[in-house]
PDB file of N, CA and C in Angstrom:
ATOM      1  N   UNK A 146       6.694   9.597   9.559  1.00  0.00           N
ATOM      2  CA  UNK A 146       7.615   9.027   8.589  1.00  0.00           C
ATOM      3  C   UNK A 146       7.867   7.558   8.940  1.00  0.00           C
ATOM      4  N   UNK A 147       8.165   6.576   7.921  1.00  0.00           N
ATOM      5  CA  UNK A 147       7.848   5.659   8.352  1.00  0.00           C
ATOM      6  C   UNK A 147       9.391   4.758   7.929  1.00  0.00           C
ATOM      7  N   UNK A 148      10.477   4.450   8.800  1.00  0.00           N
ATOM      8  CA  UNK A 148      11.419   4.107   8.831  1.00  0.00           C
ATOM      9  C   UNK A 148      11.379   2.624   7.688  1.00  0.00           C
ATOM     10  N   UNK A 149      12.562   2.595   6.860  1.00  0.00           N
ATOM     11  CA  UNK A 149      12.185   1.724   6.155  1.00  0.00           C
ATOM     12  C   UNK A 149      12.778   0.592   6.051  1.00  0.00           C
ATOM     13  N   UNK A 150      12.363  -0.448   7.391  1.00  0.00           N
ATOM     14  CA  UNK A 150      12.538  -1.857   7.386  1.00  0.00           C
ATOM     15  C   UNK A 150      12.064  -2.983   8.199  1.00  0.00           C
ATOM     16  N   UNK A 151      12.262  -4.306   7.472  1.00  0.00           N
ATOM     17  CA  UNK A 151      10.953  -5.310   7.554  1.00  0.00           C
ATOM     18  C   UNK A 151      10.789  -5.338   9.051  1.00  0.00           C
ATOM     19  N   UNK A 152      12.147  -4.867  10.029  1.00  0.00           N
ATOM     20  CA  UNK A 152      11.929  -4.972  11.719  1.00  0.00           C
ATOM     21  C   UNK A 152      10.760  -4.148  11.947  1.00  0.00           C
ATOM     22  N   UNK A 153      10.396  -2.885  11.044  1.00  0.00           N
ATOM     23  CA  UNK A 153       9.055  -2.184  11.554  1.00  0.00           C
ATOM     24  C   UNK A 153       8.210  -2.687  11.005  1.00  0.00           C
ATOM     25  N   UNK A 154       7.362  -2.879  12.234  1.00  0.00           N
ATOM     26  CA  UNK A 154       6.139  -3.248  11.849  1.00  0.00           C
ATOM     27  C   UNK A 154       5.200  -2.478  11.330  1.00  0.00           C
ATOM     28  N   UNK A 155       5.287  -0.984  11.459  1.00  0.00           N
ATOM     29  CA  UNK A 155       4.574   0.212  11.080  1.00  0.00           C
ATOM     30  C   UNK A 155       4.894   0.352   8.739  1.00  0.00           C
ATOM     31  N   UNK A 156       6.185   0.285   9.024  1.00  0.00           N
ATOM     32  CA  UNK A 156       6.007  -0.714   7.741  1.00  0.00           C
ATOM     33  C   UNK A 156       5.704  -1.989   6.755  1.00  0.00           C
ATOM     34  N   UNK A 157       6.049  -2.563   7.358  1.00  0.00           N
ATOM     35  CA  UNK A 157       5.392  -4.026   7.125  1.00  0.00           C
ATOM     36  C   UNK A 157       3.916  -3.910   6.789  1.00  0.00           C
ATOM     37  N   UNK A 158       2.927  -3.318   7.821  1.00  0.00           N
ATOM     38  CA  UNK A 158       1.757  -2.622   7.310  1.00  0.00           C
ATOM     39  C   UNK A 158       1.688  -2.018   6.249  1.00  0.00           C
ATOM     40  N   UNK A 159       2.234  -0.757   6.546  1.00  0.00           N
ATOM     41  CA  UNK A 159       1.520  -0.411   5.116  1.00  0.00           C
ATOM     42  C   UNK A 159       2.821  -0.918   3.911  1.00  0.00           C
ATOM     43  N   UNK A 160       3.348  -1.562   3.965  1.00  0.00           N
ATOM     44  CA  UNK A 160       3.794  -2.263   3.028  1.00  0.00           C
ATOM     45  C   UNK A 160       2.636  -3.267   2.150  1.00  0.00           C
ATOM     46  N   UNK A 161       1.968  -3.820   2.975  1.00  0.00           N
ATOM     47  CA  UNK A 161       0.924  -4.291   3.018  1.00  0.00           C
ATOM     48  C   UNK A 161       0.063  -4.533   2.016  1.00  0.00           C
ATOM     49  N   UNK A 162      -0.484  -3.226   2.784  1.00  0.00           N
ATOM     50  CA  UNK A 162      -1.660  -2.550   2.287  1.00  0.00           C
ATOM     51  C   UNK A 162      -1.410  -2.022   0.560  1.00  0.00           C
ATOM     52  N   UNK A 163      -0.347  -1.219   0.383  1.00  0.00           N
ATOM     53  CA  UNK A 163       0.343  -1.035  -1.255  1.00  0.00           C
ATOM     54  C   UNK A 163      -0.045  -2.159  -1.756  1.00  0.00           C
ATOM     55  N   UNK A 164       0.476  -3.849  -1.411  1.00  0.00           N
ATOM     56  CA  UNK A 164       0.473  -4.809  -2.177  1.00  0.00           C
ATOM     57  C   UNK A 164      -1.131  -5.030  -2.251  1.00  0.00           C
ATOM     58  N   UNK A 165      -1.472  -4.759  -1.484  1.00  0.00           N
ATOM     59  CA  UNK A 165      -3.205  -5.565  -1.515  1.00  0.00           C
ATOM     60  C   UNK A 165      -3.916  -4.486  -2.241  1.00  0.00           C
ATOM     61  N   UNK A 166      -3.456  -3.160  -2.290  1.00  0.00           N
ATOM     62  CA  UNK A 166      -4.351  -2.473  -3.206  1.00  0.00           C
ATOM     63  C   UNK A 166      -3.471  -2.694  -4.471  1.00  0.00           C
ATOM     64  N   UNK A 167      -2.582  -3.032  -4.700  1.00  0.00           N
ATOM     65  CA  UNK A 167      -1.804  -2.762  -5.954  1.00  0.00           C
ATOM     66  C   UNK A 167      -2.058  -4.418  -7.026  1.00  0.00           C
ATOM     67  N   UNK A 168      -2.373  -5.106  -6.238  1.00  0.00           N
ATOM     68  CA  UNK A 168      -2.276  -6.833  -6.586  1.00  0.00           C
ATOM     69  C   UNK A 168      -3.051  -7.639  -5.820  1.00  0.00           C
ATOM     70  N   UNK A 169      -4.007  -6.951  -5.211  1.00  0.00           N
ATOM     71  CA  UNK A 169      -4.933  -7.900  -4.109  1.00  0.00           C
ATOM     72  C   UNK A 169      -6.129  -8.436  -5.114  1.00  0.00           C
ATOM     73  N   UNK A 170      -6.820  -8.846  -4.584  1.00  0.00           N
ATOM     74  CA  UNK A 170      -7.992  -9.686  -5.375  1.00  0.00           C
ATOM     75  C   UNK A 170      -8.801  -8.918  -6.143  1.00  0.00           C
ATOM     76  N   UNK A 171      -8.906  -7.885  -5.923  1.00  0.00           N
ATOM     77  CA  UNK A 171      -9.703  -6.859  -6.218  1.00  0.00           C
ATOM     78  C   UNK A 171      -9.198  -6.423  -8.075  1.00  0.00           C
ATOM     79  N   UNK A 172      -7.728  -6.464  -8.060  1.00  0.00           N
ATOM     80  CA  UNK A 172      -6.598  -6.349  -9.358  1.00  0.00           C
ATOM     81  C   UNK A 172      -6.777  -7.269 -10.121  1.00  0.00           C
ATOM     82  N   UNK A 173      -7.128  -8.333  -9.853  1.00  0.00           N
ATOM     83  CA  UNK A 173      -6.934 -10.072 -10.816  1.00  0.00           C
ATOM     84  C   UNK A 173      -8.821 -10.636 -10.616  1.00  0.00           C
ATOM     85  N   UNK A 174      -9.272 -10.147 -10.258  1.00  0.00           N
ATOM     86  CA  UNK A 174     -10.623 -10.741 -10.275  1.00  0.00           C
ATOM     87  C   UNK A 174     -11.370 -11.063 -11.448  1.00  0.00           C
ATOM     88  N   UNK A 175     -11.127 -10.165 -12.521  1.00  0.00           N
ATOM     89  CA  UNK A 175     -11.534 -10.098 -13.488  1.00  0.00           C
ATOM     90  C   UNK A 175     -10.985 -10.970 -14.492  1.00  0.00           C
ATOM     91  N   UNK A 176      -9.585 -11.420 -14.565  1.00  0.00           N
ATOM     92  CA  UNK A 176      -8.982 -12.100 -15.001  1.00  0.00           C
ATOM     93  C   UNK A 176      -9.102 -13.493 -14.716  1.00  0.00           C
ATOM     94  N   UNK A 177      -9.056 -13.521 -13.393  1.00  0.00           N
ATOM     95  CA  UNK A 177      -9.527 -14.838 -12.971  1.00  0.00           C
ATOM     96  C   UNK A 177     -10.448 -15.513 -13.633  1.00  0.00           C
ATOM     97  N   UNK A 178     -11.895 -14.754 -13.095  1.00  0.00           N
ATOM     98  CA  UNK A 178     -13.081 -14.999 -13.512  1.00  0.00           C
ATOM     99  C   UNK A 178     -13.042 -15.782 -15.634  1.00  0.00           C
ATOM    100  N   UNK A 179     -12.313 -14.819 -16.126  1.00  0.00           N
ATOM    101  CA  UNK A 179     -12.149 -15.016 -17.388  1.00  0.00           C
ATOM    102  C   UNK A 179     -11.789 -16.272 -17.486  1.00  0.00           C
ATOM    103  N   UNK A 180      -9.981 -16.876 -16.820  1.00  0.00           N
ATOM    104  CA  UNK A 180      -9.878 -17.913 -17.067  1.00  0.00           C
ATOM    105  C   UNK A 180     -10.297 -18.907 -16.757  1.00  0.00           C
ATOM    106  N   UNK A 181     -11.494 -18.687 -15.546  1.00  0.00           N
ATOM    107  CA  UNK A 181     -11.600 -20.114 -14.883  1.00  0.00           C
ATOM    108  C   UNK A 181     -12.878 -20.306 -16.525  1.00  0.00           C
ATOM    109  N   UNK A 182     -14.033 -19.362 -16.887  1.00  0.00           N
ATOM    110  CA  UNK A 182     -14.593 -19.736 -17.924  1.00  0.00           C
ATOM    111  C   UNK A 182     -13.986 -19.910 -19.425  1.00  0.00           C
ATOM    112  N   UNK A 183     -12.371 -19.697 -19.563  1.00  0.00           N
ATOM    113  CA  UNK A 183     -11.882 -20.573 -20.372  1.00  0.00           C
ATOM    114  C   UNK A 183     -11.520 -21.598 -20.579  1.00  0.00           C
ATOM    115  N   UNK A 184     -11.085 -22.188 -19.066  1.00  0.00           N
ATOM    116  CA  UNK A 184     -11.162 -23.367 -18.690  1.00  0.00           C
ATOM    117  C   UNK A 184     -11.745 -24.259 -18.751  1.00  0.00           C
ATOM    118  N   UNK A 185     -13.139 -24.138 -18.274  1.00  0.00           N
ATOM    119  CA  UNK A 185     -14.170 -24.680 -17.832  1.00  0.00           C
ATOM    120  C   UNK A 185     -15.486 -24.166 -18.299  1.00  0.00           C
ATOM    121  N   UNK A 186     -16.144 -25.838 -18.496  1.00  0.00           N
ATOM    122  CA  UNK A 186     -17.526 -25.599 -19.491  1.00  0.00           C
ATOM    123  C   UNK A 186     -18.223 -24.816 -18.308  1.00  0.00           C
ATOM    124  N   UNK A 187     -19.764 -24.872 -18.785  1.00  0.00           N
ATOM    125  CA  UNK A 187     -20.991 -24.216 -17.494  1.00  0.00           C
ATOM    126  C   UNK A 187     -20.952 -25.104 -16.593  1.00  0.00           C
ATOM    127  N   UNK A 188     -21.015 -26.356 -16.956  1.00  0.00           N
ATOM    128  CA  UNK A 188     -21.262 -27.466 -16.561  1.00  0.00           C
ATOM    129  C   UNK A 188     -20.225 -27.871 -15.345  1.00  0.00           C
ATOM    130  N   UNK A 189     -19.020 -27.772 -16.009  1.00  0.00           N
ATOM    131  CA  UNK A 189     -17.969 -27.641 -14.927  1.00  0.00           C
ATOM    132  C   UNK A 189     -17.546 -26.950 -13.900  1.00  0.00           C
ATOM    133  N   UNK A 190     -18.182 -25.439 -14.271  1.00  0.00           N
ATOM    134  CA  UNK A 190     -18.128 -24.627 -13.058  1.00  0.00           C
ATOM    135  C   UNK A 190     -19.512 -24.855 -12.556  1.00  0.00           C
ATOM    136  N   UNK A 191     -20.401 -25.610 -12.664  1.00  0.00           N
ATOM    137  CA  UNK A 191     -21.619 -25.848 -11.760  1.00  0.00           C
ATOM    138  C   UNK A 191     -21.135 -26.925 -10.769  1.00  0.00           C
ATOM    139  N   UNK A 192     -20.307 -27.821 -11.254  1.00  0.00           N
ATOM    140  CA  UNK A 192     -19.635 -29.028 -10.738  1.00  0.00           C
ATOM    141  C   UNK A 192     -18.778 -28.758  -9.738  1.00  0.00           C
ATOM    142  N   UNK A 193     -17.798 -27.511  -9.660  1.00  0.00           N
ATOM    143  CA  UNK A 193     -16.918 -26.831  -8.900  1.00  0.00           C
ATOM    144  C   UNK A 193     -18.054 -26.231  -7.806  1.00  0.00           C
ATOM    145  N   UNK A 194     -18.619 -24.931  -8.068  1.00  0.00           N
ATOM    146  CA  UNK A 194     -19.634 -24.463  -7.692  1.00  0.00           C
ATOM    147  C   UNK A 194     -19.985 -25.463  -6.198  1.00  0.00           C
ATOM    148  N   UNK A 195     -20.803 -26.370  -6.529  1.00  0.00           N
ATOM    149  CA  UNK A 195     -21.485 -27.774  -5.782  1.00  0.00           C
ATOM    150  C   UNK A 195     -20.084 -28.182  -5.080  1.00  0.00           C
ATOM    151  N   UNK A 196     -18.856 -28.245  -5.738  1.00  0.00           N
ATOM    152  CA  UNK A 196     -18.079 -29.237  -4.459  1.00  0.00           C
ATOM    153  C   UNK A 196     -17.232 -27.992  -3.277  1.00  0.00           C
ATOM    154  N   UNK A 197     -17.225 -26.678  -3.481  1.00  0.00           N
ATOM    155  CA  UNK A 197     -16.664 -25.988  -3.074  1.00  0.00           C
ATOM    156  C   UNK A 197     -17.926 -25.525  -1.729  1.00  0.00           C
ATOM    157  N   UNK A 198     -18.914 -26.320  -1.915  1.00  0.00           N
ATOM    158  CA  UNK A 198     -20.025 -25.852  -1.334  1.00  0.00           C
ATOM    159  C   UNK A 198     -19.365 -27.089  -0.273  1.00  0.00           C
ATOM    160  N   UNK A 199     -18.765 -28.092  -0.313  1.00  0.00           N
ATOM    161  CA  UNK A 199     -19.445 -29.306   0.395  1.00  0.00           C
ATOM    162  C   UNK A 199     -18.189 -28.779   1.596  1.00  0.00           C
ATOM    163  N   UNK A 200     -18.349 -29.310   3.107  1.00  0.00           N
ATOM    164  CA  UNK A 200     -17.657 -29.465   3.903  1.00  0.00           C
ATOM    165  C   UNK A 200     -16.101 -29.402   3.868  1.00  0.00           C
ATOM    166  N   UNK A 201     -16.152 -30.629   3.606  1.00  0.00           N
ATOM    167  CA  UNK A 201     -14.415 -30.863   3.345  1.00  0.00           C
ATOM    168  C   UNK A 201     -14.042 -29.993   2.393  1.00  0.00           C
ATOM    169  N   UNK A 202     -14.443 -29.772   1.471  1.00  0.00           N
ATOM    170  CA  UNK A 202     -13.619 -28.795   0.617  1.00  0.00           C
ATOM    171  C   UNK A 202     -13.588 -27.254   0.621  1.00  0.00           C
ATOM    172  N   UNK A 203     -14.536 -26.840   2.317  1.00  0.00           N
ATOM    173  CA  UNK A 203     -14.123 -25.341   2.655  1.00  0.00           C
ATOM    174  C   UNK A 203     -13.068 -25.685   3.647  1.00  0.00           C
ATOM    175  N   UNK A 204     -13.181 -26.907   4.664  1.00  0.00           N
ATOM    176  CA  UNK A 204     -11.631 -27.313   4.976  1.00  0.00           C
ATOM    177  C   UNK A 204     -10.616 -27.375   4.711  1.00  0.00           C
ATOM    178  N   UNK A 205     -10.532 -27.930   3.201  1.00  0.00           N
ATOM    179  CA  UNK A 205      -9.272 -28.161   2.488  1.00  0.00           C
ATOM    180  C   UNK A 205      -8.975 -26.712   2.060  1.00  0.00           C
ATOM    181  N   UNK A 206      -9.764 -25.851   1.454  1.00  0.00           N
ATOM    182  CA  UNK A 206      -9.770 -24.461   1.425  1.00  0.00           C
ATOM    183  C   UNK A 206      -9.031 -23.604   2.372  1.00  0.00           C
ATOM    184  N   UNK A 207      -9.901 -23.728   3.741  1.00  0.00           N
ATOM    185  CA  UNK A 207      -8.891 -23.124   4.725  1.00  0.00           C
ATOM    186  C   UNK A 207      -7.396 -23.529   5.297  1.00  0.00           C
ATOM    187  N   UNK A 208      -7.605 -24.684   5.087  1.00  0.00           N
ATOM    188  CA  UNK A 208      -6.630 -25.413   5.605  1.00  0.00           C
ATOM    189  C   UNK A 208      -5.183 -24.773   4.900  1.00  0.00           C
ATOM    190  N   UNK A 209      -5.450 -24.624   2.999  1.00  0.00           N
ATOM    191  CA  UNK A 209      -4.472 -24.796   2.137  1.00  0.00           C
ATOM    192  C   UNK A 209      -4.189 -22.909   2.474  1.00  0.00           C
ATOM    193  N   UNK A 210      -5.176 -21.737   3.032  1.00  0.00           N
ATOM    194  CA  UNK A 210      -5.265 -20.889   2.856  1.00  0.00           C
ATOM    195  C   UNK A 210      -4.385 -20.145   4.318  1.00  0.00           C
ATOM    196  N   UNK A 211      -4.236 -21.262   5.451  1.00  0.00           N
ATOM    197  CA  UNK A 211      -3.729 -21.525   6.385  1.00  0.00           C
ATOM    198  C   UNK A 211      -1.888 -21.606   6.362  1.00  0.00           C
ATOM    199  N   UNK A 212      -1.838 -22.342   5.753  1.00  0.00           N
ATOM    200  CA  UNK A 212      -0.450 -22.600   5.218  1.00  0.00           C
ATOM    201  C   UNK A 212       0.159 -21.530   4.927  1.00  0.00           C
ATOM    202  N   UNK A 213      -0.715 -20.950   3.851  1.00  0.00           N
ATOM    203  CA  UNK A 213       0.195 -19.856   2.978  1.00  0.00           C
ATOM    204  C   UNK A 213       0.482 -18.589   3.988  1.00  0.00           C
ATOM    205  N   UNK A 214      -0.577 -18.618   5.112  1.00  0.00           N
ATOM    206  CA  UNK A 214      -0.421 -17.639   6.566  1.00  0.00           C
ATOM    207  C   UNK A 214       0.434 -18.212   7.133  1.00  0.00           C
ATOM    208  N   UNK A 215       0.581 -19.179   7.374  1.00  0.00           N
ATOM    209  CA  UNK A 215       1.676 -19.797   8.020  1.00  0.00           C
ATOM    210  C   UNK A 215       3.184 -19.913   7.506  1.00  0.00           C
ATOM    211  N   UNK A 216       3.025 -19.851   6.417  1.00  0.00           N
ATOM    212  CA  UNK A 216       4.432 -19.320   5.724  1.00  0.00           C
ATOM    213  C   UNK A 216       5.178 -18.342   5.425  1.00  0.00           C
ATOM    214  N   UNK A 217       4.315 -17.620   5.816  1.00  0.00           N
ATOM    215  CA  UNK A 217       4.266 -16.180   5.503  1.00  0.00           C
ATOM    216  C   UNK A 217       5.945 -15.466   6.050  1.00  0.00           C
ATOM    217  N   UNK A 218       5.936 -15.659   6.852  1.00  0.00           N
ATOM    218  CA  UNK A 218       7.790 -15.771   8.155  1.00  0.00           C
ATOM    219  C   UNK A 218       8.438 -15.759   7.197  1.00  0.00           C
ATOM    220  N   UNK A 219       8.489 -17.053   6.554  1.00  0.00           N
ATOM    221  CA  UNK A 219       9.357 -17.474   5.951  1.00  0.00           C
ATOM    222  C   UNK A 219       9.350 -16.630   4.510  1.00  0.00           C
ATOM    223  N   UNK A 220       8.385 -16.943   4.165  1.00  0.00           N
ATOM    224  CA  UNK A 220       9.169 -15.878   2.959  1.00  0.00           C
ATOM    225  C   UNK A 220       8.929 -14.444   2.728  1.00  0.00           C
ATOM    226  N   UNK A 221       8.890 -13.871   4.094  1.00  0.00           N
ATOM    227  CA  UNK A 221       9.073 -12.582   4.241  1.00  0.00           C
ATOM    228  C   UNK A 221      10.720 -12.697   4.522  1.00  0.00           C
ATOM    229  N   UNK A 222      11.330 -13.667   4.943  1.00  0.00           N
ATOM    230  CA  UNK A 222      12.572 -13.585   5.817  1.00  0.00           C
ATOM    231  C   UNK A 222      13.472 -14.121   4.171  1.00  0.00           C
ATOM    232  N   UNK A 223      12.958 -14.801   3.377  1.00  0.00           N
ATOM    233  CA  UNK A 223      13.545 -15.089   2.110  1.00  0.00           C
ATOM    234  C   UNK A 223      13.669 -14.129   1.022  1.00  0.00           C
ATOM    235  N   UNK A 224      12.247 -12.900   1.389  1.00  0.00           N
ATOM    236  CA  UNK A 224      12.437 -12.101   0.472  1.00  0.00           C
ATOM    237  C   UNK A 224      13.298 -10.660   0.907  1.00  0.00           C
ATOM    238  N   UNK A 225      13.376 -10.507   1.774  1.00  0.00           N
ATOM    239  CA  UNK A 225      14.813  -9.955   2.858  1.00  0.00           C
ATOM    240  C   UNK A 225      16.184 -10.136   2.422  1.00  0.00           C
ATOM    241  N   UNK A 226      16.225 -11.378   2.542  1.00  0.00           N
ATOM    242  CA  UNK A 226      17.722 -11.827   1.691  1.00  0.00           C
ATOM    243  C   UNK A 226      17.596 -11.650   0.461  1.00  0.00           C
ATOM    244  N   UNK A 227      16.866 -11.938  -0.354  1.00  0.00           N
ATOM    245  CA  UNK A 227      16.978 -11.233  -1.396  1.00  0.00           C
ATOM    246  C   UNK A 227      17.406  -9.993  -1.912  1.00  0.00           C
ATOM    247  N   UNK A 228      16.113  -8.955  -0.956  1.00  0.00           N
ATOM    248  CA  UNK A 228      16.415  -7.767  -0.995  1.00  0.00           C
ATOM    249  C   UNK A 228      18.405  -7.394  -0.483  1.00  0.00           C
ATOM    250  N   UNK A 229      18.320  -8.243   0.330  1.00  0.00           N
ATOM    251  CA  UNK A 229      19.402  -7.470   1.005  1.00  0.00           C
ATOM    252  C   UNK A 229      20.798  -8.084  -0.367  1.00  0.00           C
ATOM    253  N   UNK A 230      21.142  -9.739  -0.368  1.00  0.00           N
ATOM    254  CA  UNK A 230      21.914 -10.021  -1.783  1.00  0.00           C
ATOM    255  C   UNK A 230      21.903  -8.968  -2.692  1.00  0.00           C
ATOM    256  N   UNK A 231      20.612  -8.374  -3.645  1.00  0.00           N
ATOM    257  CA  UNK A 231      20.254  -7.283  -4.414  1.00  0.00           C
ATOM    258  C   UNK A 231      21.396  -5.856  -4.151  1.00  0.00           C
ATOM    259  N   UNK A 232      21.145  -5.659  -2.896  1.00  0.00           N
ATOM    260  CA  UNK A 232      21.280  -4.520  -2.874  1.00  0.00           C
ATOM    261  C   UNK A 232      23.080  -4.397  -2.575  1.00  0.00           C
TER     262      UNK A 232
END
């Protein structure tokens, strides 16, 4: 049984895991895919395509993908107060 709060980490896991199967990439992929080709001509996603290929911009990639891990504390600890205000 899995005690229910953000101090467990045994929850926090599979807290997790719910969100990533429920809303993980796997949920919006398809959608994505849709809008980026509503967005964007062939041409433009060949253009994307090519710069996402280049160096710096799997840097800037990780880098920006870094952050959002790195923030993560924080708005686990924001969405806490929430929960807790809420309740």
């Amino acid at each position: 049984d899995i005690m229910v709060s953000w101090n467990n980490p045994k929850f926090r896991t599979w807290l997790h895991q719910i969100f990533t199967e429920a809303a993980g990439w796997k949920s919006v992929e398809a959608k994505y895919e849709t809008r980026l080709e509503t967005d964007f001509s062939e041409a433009e996603l060949q253009e994307l395509a090519s710069l996402f290929r280049k160096p710096v911009m799997q840097k800037l990639l990780q880098a920006e993908a870094q952050g959002y891990t790195d923030s993560a504390t924080v708005r686990r600890e924001r969405f806490q107060q929430v929960w807790e205000d809420y309740q």
